[in-house]
mmCIF file of C-alpha atoms in Angstrom:
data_model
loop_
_atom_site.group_PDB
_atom_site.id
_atom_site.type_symbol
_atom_site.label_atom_id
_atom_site.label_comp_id
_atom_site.label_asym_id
_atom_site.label_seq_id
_atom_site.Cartn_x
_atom_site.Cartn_y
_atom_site.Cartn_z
ATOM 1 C CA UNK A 1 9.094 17.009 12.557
ATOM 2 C CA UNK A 2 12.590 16.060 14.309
ATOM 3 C CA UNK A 3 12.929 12.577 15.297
ATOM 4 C CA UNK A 4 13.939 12.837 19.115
ATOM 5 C CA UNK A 5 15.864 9.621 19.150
ATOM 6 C CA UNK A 6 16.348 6.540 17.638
ATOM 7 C CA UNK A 7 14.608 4.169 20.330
ATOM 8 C CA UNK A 8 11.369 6.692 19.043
ATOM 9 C CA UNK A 9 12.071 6.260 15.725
ATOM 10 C CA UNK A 10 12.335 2.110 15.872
ATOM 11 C CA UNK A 11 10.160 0.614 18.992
ATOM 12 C CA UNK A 12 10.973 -2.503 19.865
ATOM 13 C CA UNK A 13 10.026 -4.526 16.726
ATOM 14 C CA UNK A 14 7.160 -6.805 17.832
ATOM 15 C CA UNK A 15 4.349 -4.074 17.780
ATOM 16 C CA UNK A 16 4.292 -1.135 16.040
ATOM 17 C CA UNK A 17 3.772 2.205 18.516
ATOM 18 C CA UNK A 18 1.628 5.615 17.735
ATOM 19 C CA UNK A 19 4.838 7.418 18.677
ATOM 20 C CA UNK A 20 7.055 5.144 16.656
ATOM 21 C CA UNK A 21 4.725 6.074 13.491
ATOM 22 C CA UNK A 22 4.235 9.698 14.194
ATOM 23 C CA UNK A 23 8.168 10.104 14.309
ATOM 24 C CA UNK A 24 8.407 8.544 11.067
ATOM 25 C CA UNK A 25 7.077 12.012 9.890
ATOM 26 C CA UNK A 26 10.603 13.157 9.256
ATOM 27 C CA UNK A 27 11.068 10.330 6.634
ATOM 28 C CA UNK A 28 8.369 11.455 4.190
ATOM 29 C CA UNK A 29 8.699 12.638 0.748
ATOM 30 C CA UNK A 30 8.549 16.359 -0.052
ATOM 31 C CA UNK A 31 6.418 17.402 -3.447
ATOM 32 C CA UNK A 32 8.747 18.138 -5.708
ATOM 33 C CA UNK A 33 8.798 22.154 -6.365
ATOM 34 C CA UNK A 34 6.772 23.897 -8.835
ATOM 35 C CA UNK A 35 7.636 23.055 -12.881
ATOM 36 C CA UNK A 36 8.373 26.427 -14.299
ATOM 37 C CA UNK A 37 8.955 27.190 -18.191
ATOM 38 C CA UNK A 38 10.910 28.050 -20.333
ATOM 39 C CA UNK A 39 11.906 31.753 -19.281
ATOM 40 C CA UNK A 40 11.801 30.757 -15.788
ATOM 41 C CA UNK A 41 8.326 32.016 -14.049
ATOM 42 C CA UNK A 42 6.587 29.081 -12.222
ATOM 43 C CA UNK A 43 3.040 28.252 -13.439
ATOM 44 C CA UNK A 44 0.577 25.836 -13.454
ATOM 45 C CA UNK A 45 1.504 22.014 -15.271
ATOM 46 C CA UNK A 46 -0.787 19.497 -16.737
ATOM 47 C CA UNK A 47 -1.511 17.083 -13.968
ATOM 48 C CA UNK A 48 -2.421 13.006 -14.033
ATOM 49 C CA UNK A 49 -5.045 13.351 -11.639
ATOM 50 C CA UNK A 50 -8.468 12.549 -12.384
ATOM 51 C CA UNK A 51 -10.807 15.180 -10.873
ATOM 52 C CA UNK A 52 -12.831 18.591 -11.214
ATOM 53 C CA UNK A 53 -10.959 21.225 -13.303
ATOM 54 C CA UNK A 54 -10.597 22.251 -16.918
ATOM 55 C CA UNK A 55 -8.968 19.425 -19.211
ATOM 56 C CA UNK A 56 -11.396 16.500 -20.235
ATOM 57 C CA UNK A 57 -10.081 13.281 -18.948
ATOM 58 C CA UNK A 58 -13.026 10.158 -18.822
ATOM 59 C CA UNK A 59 -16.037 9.539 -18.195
ATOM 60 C CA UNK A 60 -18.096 7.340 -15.553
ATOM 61 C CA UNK A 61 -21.144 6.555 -13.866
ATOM 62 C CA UNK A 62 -22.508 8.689 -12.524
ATOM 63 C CA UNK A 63 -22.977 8.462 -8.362
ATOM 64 C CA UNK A 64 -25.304 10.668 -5.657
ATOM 65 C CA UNK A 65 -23.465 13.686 -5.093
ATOM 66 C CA UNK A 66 -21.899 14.680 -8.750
ATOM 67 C CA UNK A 67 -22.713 17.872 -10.128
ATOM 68 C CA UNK A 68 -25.167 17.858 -12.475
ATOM 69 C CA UNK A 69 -23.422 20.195 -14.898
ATOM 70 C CA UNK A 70 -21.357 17.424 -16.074
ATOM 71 C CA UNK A 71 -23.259 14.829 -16.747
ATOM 72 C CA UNK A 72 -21.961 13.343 -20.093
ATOM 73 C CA UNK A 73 -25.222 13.336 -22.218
ATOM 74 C CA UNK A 74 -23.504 10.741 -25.172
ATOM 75 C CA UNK A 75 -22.126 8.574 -23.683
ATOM 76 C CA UNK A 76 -25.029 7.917 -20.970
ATOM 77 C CA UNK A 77 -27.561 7.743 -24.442
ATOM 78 C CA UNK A 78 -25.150 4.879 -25.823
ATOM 79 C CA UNK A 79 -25.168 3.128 -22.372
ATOM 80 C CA UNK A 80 -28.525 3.626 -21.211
ATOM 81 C CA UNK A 81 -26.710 4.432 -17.771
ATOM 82 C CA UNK A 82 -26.262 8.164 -16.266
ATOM 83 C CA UNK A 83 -22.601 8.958 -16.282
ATOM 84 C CA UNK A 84 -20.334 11.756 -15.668
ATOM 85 C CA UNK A 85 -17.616 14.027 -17.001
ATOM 86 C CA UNK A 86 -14.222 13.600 -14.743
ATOM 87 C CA UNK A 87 -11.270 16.450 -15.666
ATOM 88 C CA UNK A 88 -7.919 17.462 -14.565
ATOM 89 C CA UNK A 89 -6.544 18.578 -12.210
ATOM 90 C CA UNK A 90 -8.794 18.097 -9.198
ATOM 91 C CA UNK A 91 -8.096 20.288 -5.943
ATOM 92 C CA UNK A 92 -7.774 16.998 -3.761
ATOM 93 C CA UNK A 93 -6.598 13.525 -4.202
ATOM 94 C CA UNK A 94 -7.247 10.492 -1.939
ATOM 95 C CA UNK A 95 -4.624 8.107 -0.876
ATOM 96 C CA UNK A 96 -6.168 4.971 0.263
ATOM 97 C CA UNK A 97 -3.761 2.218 2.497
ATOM 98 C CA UNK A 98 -4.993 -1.080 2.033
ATOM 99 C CA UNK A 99 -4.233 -3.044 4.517
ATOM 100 C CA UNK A 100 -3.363 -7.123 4.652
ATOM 101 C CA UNK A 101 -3.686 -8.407 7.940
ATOM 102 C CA UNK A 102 -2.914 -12.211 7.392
ATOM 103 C CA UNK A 103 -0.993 -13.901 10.560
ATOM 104 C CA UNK A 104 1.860 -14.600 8.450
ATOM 105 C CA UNK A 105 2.619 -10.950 8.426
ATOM 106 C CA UNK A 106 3.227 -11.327 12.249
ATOM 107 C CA UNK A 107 6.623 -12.637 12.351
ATOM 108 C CA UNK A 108 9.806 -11.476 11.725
ATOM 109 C CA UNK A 109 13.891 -12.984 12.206
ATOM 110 C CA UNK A 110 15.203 -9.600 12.401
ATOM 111 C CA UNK A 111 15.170 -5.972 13.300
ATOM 112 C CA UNK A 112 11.388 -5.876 13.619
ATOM 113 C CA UNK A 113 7.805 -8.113 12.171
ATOM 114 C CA UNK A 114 6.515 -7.916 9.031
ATOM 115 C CA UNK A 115 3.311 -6.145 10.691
ATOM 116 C CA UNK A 116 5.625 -3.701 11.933
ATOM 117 C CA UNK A 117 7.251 -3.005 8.921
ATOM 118 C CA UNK A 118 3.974 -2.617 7.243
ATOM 119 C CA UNK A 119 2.339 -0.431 9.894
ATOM 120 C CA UNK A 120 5.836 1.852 9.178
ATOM 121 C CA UNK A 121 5.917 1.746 5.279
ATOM 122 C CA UNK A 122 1.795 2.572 5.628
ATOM 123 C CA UNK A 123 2.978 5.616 8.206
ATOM 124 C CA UNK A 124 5.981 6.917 5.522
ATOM 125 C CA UNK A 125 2.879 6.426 2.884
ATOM 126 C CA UNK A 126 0.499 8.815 5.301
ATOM 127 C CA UNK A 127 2.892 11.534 5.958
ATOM 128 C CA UNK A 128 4.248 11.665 2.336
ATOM 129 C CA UNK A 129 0.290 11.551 1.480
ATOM 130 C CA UNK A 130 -0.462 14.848 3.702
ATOM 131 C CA UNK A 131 2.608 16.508 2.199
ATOM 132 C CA UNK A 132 1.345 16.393 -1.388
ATOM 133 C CA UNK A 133 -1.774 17.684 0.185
ATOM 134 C CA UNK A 134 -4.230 14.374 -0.127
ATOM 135 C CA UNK A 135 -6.906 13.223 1.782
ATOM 136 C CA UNK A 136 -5.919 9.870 3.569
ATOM 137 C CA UNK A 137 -7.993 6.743 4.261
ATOM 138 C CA UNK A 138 -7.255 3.082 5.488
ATOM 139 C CA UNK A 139 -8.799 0.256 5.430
ATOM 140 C CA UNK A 140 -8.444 -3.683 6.059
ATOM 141 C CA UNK A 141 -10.029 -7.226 4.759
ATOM 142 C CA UNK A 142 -12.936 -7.218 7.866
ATOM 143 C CA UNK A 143 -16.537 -7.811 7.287
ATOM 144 C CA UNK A 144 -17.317 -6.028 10.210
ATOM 145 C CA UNK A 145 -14.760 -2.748 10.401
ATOM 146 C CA UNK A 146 -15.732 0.430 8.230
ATOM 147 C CA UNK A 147 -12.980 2.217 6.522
ATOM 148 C CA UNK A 148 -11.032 4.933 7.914
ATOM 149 C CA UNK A 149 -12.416 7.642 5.782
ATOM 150 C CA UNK A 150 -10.776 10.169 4.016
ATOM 151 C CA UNK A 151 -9.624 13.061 5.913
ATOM 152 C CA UNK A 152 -6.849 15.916 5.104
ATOM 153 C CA UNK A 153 -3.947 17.415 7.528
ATOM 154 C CA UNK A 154 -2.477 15.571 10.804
ATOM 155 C CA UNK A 155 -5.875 14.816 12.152
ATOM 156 C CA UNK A 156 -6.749 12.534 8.830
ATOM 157 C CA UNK A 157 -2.935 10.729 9.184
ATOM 158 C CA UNK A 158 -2.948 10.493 13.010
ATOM 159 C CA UNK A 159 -6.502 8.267 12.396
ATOM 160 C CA UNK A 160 -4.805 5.710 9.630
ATOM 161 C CA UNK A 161 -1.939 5.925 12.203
ATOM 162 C CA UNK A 162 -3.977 4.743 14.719
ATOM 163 C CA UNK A 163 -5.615 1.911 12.798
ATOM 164 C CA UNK A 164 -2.566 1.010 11.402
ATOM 165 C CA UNK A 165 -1.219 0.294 15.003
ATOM 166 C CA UNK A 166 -3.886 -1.748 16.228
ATOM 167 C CA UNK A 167 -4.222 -3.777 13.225
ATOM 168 C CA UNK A 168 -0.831 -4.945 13.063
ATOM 169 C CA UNK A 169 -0.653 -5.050 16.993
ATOM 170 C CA UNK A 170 -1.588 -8.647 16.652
ATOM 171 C CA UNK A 171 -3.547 -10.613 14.122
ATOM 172 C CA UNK A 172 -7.595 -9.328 14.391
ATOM 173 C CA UNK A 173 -9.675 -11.689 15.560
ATOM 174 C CA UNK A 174 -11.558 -11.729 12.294
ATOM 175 C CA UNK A 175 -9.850 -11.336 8.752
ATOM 176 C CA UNK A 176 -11.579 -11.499 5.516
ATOM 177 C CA UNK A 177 -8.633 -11.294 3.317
ATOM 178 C CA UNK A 178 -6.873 -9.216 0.792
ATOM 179 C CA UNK A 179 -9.091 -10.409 -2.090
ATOM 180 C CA UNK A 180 -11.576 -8.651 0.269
ATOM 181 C CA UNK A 181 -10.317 -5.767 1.298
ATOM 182 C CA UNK A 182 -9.481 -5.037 -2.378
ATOM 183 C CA UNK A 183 -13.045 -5.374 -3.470
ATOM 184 C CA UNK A 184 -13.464 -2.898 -0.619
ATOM 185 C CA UNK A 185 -11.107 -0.903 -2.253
ATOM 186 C CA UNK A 186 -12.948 -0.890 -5.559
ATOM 187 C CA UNK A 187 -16.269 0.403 -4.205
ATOM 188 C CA UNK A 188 -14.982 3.010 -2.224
ATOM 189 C CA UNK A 189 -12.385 4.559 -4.400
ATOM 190 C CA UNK A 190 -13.486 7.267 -7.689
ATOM 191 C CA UNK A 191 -11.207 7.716 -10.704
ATOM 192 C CA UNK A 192 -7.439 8.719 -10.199
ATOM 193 C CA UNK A 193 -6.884 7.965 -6.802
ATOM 194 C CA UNK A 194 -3.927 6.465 -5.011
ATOM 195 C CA UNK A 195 -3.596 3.170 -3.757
ATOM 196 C CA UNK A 196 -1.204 1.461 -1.529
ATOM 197 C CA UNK A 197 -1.431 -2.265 -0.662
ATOM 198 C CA UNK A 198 0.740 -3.967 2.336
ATOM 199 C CA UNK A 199 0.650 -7.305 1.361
ATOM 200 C CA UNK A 200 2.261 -10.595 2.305
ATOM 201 C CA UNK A 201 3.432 -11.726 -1.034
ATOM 202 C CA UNK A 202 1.936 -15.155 -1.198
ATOM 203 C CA UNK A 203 -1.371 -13.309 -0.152
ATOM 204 C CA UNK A 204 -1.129 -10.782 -3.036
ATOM 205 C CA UNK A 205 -0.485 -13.766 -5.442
ATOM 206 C CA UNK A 206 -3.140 -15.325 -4.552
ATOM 207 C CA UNK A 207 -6.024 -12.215 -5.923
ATOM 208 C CA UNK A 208 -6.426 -12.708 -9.430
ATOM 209 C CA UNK A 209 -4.989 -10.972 -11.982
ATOM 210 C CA UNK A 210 -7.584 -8.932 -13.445
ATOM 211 C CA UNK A 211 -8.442 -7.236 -9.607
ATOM 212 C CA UNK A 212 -5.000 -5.760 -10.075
ATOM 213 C CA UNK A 213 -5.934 -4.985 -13.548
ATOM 214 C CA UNK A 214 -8.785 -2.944 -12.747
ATOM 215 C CA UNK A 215 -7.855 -0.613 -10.445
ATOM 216 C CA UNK A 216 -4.530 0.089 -12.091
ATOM 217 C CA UNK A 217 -7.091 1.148 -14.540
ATOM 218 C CA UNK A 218 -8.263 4.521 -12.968
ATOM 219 C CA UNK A 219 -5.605 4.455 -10.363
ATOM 220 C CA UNK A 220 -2.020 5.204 -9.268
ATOM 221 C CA UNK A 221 -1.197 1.635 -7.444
ATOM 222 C CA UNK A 222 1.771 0.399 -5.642
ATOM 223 C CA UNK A 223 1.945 -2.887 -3.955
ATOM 224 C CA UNK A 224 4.591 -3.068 -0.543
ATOM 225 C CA UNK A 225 5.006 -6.514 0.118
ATOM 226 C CA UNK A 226 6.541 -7.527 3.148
ATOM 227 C CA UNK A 227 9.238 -10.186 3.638
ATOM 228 C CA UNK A 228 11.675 -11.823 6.042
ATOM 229 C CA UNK A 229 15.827 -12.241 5.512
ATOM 230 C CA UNK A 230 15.302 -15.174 6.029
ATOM 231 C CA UNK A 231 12.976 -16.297 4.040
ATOM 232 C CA UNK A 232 14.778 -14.688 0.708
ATOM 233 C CA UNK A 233 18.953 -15.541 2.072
ATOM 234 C CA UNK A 234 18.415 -18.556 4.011
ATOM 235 C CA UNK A 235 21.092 -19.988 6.274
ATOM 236 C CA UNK A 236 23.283 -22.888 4.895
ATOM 237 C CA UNK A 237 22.381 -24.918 8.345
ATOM 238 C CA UNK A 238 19.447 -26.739 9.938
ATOM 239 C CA UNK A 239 16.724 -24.524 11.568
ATOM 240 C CA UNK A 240 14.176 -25.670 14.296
ATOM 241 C CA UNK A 241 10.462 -23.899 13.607
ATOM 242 C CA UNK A 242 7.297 -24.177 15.876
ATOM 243 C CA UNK A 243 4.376 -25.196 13.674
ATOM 244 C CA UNK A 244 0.887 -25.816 15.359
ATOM 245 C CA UNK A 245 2.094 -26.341 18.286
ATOM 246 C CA UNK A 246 5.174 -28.825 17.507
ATOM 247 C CA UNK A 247 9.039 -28.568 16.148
ATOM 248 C CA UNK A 248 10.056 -28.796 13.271
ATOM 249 C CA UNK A 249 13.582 -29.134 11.679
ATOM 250 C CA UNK A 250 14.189 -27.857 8.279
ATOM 251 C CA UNK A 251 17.632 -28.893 7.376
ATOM 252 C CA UNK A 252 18.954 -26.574 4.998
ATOM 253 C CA UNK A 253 22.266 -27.943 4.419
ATOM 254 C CA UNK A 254 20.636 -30.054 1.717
ATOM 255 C CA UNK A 255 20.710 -29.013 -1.693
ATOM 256 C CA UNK A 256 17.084 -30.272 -2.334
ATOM 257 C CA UNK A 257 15.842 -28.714 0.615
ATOM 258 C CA UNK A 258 17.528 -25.498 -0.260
ATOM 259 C CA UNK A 259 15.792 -25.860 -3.488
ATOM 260 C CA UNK A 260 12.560 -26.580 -2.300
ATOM 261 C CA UNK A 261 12.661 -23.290 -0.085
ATOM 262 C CA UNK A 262 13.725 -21.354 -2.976
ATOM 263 C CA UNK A 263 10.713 -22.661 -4.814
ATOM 264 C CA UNK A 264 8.461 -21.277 -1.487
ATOM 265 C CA UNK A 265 9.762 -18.306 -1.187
ATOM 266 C CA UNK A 266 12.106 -16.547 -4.119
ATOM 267 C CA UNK A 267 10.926 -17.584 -7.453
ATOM 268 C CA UNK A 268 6.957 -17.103 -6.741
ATOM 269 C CA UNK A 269 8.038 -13.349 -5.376
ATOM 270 C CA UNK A 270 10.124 -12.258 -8.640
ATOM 271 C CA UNK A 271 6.992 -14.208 -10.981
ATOM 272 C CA UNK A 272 4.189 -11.758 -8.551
ATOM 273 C CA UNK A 273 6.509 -8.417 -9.475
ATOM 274 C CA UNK A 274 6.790 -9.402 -13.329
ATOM 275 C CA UNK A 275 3.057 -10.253 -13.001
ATOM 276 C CA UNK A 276 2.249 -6.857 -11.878
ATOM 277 C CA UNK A 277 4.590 -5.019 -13.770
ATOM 278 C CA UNK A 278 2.777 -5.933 -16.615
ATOM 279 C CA UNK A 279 -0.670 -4.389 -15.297
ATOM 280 C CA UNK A 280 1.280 -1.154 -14.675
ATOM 281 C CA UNK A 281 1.531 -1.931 -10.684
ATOM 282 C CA UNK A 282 4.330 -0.840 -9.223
ATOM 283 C CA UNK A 283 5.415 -3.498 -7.083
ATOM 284 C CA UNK A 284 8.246 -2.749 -3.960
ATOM 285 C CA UNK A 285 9.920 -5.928 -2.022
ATOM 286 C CA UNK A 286 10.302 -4.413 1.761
ATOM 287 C CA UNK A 287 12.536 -6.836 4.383
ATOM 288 C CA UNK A 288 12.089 -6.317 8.064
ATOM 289 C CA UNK A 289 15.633 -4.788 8.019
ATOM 290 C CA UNK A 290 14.951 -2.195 5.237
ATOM 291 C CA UNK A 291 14.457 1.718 5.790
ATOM 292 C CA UNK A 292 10.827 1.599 5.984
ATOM 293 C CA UNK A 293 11.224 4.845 3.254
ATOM 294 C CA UNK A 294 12.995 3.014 0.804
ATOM 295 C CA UNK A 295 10.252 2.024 -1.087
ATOM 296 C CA UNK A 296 9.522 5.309 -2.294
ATOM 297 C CA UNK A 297 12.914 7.232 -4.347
ATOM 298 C CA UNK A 298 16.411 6.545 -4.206
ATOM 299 C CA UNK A 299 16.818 9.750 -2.322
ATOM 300 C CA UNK A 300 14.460 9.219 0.678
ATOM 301 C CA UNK A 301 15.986 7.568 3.644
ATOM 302 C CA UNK A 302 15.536 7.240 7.411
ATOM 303 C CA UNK A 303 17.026 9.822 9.343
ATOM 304 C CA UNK A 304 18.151 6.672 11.389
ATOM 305 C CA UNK A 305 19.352 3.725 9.193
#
């Protein structure tokens, strides 16, 4: 899809439009072309995804609507539980958006919010998703709002699209968390899916370690989170905030102050992306004034910078 113009393709930065995140369409990743061997014919490779096919991959519970046929008859005698047979190669993957609604996401110092950003980077995530052929769902922390579920093709993008703009519209009026919507995340999701988290970083700090742990376990996951120039290059000069309702002057001329906010905000973002790193996340810093592709390969970019 051809982005029209570049008011489209940006909005105005304080909430993120259906039309801003439908033109980001021309931004997604393309599957990379078929592997072909050795004397050149294009054929079928072994895929990582864990599905329906030929190749034995793991085994799992088993849940109402597997086939029957696979039912893994040793390993459910050792367990004393039913459980399944997954393979390779299955014919469609899920990409699940998760979601992180926090209010601190809703501010931003320049080009656009954090929401917006996120709704974007979730859009670019979408598209690329429909491209490679997924299904794609959505979902946020809320006690009260079902999933998006998984659907293929424009229709199953234009409905995360849609939820993704009226999350991060404003802050919802009720908002379990991340540590929430992850747990969501792990009940709804089966073996070799992939999963995208938009997270405010101190938010995403703040779920324990082994919840990242176990869904990197049977899944492909990759953590956005979403931050502010500001809060990472901080002017050397003193800055006036509104916080519940009164000012506040952070004067960050002073060496110890300038510390202190690099304490905040820097070091506990690089000690979250080591953390993760180690549980095979893959971890992407986005700031409001980033290509809202640039998360996913050096060679993806906005078709307006």
């Amino acid at each position: 899809m051809a982005v029209d113009s570049p008011d489209l393709l940006h909005g105005d930065g304080l909430v993120p439009t259906l039309a801003e995140l439908v033109a980001l369409r021309g931004t997604a990743i393309r599957p990379p072309a078929p592997k072909r061997g050795r004397i050149g014919q294009a054929g079928q490779a072994p895929s990582p995804l864990r599905g329906r096919g030929m190749e034995y991959a793991e085994s799992r519970e088993y849940v109402a609507g597997d086939d029957a046929r696979h039912i893994d008859w040793r390993v459910t005698a050792r367990s004393g539980r039913t459980h399944t047979k997954l393979f390779q190669a299955e014919r469609e993957r899920v990409t699940l958006i998760v979601a992180d609604t926090d209010p601190a996401l809703y501010f931003g110092t320049r080009t656009r919010f954090k929401s917006v950003q996120a709704a974007r980077v979730g859009a670019v995530a979408a598209w690329s998703a429909q491209r490679r052929g997924d299904r794609i769902a959505a979902l946020r922390g809320s006690l009260h709002e079902a999933p998006i579920p998984p659907a293929g093709g424009t229709r199953g993008v234009l409905r995360v699209l849609d939820a993704l703009g009226r999350w991060y519209a404003a802050p919802p009026a009720e908002d379990a968390g991340l540590e929430h919507a992850l747990q969501q995340a792990t009940r709804v999701l089966r073996p070799g899916a992939r999963l995208l988290v938009l997270a405010d970083p101190l938010r995403a700090a703040a779920v324990p370690l082994a919840r990242w742990s176990g869904l990197a376990l049977h899944h492909q996951v990759d953590v956005v989170l979403l931050v502010d120039p500001l809060e990472m290059q901080p002017p050397t000069e003193a800055l006036d905030f509104l916080a519940e309702q009164r000012r506040v002057r952070v004067d960050l001329r002073s060496p110890q102050v300038r510390a202190h906010w690099q304490d905040h905000f820097a070091t506990p973002l690089q000690q979250l992306q080591d953390s993760l790193a180690t549980r095979r996340v893959t971890a992407h810093v986005m700031s409001t004034d980033a290509p809202s592709a640039g998360w996913l390969a050096p060679a993806v970019r906005e078709v307006v910078a």
